[in-house]
Coordinates of C-alpha atoms in Angstrom, one line a residue:
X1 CA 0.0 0.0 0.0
X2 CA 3.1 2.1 0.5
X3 CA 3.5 2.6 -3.1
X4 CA -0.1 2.7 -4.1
X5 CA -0.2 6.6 -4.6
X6 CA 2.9 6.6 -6.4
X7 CA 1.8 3.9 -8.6
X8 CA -1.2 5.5 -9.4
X9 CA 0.4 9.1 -10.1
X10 CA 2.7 7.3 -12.7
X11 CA -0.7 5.7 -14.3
X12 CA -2.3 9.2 -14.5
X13 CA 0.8 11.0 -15.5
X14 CA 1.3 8.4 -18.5
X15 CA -2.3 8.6 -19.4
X16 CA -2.4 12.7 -19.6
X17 CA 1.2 12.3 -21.7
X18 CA -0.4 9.6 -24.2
X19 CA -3.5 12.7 -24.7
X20 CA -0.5 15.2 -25.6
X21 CA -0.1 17.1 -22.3
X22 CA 3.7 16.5 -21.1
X23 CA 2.7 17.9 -17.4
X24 CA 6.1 18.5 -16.6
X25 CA 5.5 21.1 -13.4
X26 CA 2.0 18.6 -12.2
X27 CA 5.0 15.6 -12.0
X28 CA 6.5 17.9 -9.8
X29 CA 4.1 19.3 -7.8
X30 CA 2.0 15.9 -7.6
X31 CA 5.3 13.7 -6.1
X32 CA 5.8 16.1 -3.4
X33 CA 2.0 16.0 -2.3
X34 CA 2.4 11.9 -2.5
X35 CA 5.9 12.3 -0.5
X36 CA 3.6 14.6 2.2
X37 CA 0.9 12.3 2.5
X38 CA 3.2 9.3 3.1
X39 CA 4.7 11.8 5.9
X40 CA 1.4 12.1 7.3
X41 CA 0.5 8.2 7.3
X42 CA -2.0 8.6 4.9
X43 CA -2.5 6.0 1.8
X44 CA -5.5 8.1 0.1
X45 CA -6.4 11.3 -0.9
X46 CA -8.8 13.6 1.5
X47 CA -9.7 17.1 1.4
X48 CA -8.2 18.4 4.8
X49 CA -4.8 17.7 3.8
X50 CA -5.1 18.6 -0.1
X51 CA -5.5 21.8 1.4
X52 CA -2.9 21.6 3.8
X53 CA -0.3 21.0 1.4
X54 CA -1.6 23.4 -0.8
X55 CA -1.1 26.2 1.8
X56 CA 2.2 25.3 2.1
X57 CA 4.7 26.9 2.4
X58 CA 4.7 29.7 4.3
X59 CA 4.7 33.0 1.8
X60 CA 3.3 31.3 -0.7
X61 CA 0.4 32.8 -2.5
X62 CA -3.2 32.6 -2.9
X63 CA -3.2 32.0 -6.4
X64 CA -0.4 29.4 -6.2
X65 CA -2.6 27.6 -3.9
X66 CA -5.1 27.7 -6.3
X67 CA -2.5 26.2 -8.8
X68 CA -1.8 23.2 -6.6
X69 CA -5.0 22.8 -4.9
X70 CA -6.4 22.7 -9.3
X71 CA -3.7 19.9 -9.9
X72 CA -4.8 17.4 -6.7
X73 CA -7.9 17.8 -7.6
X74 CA -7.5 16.6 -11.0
X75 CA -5.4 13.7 -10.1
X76 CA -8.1 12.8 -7.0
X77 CA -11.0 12.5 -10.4
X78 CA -8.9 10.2 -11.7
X79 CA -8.2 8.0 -8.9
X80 CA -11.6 8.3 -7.4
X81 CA -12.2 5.9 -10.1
X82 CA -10.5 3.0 -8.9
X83 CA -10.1 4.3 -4.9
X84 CA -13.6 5.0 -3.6
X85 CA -12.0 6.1 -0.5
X86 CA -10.6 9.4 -2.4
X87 CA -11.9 12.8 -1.2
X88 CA -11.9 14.7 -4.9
X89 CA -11.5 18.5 -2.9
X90 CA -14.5 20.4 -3.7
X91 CA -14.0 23.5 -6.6
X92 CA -13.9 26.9 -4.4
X93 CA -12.2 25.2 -1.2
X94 CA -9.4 27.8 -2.2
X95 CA -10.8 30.5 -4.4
X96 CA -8.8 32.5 -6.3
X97 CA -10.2 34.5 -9.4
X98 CA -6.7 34.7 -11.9
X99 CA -6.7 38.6 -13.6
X100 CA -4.9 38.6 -16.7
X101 CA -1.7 40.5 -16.9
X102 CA -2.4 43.0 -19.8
X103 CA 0.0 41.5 -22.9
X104 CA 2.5 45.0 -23.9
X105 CA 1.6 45.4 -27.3
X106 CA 5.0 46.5 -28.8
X107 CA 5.4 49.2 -31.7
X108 CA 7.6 49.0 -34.4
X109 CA 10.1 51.5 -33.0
X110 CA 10.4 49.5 -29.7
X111 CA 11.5 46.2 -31.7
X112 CA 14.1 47.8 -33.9
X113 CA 15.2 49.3 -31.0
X114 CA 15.6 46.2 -29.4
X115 CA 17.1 44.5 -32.4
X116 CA 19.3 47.0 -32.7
X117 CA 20.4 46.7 -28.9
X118 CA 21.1 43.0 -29.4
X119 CA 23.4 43.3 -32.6
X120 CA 25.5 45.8 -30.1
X121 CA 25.9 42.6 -27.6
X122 CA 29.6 41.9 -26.8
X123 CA 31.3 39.3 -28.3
X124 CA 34.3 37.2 -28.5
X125 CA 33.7 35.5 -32.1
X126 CA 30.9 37.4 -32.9
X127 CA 28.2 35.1 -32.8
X128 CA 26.3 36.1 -29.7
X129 CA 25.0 39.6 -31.4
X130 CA 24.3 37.9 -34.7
X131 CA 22.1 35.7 -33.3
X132 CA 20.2 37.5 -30.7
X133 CA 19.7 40.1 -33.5
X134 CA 17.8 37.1 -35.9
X135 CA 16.2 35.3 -33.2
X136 CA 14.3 38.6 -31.9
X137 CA 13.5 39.6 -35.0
X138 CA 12.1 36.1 -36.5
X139 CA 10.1 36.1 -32.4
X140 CA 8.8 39.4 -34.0
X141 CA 7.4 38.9 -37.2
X142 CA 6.5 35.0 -36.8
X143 CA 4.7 35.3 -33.3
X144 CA 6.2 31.8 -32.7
X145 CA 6.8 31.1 -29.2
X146 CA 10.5 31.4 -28.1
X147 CA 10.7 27.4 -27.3
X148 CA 9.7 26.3 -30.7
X149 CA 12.4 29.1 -32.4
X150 CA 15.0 27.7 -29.9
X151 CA 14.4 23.9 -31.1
X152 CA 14.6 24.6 -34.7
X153 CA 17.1 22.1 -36.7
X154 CA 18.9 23.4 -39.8
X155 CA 16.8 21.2 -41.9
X156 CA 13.8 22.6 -40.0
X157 CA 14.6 25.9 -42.2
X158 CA 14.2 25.7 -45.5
X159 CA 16.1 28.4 -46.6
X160 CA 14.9 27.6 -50.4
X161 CA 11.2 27.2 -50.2
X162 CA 11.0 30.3 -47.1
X163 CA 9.2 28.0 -44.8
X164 CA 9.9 27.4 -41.3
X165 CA 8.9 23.3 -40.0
X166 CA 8.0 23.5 -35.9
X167 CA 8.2 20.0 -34.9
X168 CA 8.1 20.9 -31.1
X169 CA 5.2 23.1 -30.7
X170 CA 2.6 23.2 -27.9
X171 CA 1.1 19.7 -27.3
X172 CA 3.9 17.9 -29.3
X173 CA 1.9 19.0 -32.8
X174 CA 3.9 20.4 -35.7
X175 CA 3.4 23.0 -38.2
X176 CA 4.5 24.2 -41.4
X177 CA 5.4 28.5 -41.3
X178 CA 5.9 30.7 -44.5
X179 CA 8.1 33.2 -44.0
X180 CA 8.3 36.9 -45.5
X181 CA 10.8 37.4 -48.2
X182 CA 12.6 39.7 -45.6
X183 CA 12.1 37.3 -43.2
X184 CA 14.0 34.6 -45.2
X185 CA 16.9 37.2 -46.2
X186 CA 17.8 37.6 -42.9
X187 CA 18.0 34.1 -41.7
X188 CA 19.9 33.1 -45.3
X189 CA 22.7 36.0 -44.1
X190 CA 22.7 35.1 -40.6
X191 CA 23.0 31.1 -41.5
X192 CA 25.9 32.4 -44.0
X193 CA 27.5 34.0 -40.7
X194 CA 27.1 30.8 -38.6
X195 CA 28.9 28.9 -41.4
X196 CA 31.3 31.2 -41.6
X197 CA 32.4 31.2 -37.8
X198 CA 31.2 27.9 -36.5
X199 CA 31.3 25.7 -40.1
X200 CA 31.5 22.4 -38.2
X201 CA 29.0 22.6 -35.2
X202 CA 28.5 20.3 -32.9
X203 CA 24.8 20.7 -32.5
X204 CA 22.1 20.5 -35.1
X205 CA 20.3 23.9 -33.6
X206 CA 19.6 26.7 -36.3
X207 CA 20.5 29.1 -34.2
X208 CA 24.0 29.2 -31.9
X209 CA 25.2 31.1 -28.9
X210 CA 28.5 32.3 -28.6
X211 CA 30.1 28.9 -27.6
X212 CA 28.5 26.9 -31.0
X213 CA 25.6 25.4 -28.7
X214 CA 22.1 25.6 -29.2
X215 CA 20.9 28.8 -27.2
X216 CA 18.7 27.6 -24.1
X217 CA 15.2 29.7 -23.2
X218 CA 16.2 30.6 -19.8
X219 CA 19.7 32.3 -21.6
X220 CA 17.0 34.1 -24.6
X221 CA 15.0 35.4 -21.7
X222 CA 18.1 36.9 -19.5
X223 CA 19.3 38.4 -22.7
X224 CA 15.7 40.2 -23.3
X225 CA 15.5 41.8 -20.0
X226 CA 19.2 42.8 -19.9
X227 CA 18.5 44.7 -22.9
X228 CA 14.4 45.8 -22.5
X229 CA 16.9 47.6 -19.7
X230 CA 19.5 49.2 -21.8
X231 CA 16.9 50.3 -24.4
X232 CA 14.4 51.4 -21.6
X233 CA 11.5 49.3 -21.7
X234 CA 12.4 48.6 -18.2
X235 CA 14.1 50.6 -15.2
X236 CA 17.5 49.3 -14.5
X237 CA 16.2 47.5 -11.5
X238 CA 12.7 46.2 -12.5
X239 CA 12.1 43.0 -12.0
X240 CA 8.6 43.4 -14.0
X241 CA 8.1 44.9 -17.2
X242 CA 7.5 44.1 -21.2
X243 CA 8.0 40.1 -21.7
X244 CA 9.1 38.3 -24.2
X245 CA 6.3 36.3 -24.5
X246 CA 4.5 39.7 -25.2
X247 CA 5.9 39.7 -28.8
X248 CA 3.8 37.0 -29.6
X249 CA 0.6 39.2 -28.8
X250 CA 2.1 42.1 -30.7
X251 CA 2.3 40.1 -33.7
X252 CA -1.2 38.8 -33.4
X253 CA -2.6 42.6 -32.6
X254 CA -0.4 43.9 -36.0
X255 CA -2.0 41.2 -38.3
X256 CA -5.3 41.7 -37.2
X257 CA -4.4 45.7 -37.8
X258 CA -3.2 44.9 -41.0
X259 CA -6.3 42.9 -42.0
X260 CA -8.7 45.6 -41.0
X261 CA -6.6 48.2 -43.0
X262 CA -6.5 45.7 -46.1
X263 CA -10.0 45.4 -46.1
X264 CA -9.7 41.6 -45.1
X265 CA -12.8 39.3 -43.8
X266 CA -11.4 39.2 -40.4
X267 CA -13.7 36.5 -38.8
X268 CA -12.9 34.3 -41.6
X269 CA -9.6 34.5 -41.7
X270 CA -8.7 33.7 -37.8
X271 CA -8.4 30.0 -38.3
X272 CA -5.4 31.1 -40.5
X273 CA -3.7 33.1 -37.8
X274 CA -4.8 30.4 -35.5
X275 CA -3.6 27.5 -37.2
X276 CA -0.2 29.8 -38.2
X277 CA 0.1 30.5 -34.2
X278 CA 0.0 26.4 -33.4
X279 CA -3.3 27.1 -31.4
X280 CA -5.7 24.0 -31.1
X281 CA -9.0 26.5 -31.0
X282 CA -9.8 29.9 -32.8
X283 CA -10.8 30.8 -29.0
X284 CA -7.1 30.2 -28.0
X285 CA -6.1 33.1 -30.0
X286 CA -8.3 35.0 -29.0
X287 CA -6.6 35.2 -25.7
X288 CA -3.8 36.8 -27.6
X289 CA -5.8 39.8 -29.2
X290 CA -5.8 42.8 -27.0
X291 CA -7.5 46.0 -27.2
X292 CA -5.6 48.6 -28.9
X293 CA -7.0 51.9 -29.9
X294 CA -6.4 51.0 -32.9
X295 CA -7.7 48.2 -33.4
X296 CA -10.6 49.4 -31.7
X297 CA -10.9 52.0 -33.7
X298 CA -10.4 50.0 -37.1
X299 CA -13.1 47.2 -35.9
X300 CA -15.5 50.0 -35.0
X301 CA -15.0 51.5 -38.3
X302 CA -16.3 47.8 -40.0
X303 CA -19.0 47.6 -38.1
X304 CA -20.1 50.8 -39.4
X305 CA -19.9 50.1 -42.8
X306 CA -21.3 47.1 -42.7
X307 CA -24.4 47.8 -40.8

């Protein structure tokens, strides 16, 4: 019986993974709250101490309790199944109501500012500022996320064709991206200067820091606040500020701008930025599309016409 809640979190954890979630953090989180109730002599699941692990640890807050509390829950559904003696915790034992950080919608000035700034970065061979430089910029005008532009391959860019393969997007699924004629001359001269300097690299990643590696995402994120700070999107001390992620709801803003100003069927053409985006649902992207007076503005502007 010892091992019959760690049994079971290995059955439910494999069963998620085989739907496409890879539930990284809920391995995590989910062993520790097995290792606490083996602690506590339990051998099932029960309400009063789901919610006394969730509380824990001290400092921890409310919406991280939330988090947890979300994640035993789940896992006690699943197990209630086959364990009758499982307390699921009910929804609202921890309330927390999650308020969405509003996404900074970046202008075109900010990003060349900030691609600018990264083609300044020191560097002993040169690559570092060469690639920091591209990778923004492709972040920018793709809207990809910053893991699957990290995982691409050489062969995942077909510098011939001007299409971009993402074989590691969000629930494992890949896509095909087109690329802009712009897009595709800057990654044929930044590929030209990776041959150049590291002609014989010992990793198959398209892009390469400094040491001929593939560039990891916490290194791509450091790099992006260290210069949001030089360039003044943030104070030389904040902590909080424009993210990186944020690029990816600029570039969903700007299309939609772009389609209003083009005279485009926007509701008929959202599966294509969807689809473009990796999302599974048109209502996923719509979690990217913000507000802007402008865009306001344009959308009012159809409906008048059209009514």
């Amino acid at each position: 019986m010892k091992n019959s809640l760690s049994h079971a979190l290995k059955n439910y954890l494999n069963l998620r993974r085989g739907l496409g979630f890879k539930l990284q953090q809920e391995e995590k989180v989910l062993s520790d709250f097995v290792r606490f109730l083996r602690r506590q002599g339990e051998d099932h699941i029960t309400t009063h101490l789901a919610v006394q692990w969730a509380t824990q640890p001290q400092g921890t807050l409310p919406s991280r309790w939330t988090v947890r509390l979300t994640m035993v829950r789940q896992f006690a559904i699943h197990l209630s199944a086959v364990d009758p003696r499982t307390e699921v915790p009910p929804v609202g034992t921890l309330p927390f109501r999650y308020r969405r950080k509003p996404p900074y919608i970046y202008s075109d000035a900010e990003i060349v500012r900030l691609i600018r700034a990264a083609g300044r970065l020191g560097s002993i061979r040169g690559m570092r500022p060469h690639t920091y430089a591209t990778l923004f910029g492709l972040l920018a005008v793709t809207g990809l996320r910053v893991g699957e532009i990290v995982a691409l391959d050489r062969e995942d860019v077909d510098l011939q064709e001007g299409t971009l393969t993402v074989r590691q997007g969000k629930f494992d699924k890949s896509r095909l991206v087109p690329i802009h004629e712009s897009t595709l001359r800057a990654l044929c001269c930044y590929a030209r200067m990776r041959e150049r300097i590291y002609p014989r690299p010992v990793t198959s990643g398209f892009f390469l820091d400094e040491f001929g590696n593939r560039p990891s995402i916490w290194s791509v994120r450091w790099t992006f606040v260290k210069l949001c700070r030089q360039i003044g999107l943030r104070g030389l001390t904040d902590s909080h500020g424009p993210r990186l992620h944020d690029l990816r709801h600029s570039f969903a803003v700007r299309t939609l701008v772009g389609w209003y100003r083009d005279g485009v069927d926007v509701e008929a053409h959202l599966p294509r930025l969807s689809t473009y985006m990796g999302h599974g649902h048109v209502t996923d992207t719509y979690w990217y599309v913000t507000g802007t007076p402008e865009l306001l503005q344009l959308a009012a502007a159809r409906v008048e016409t059209t009514s």
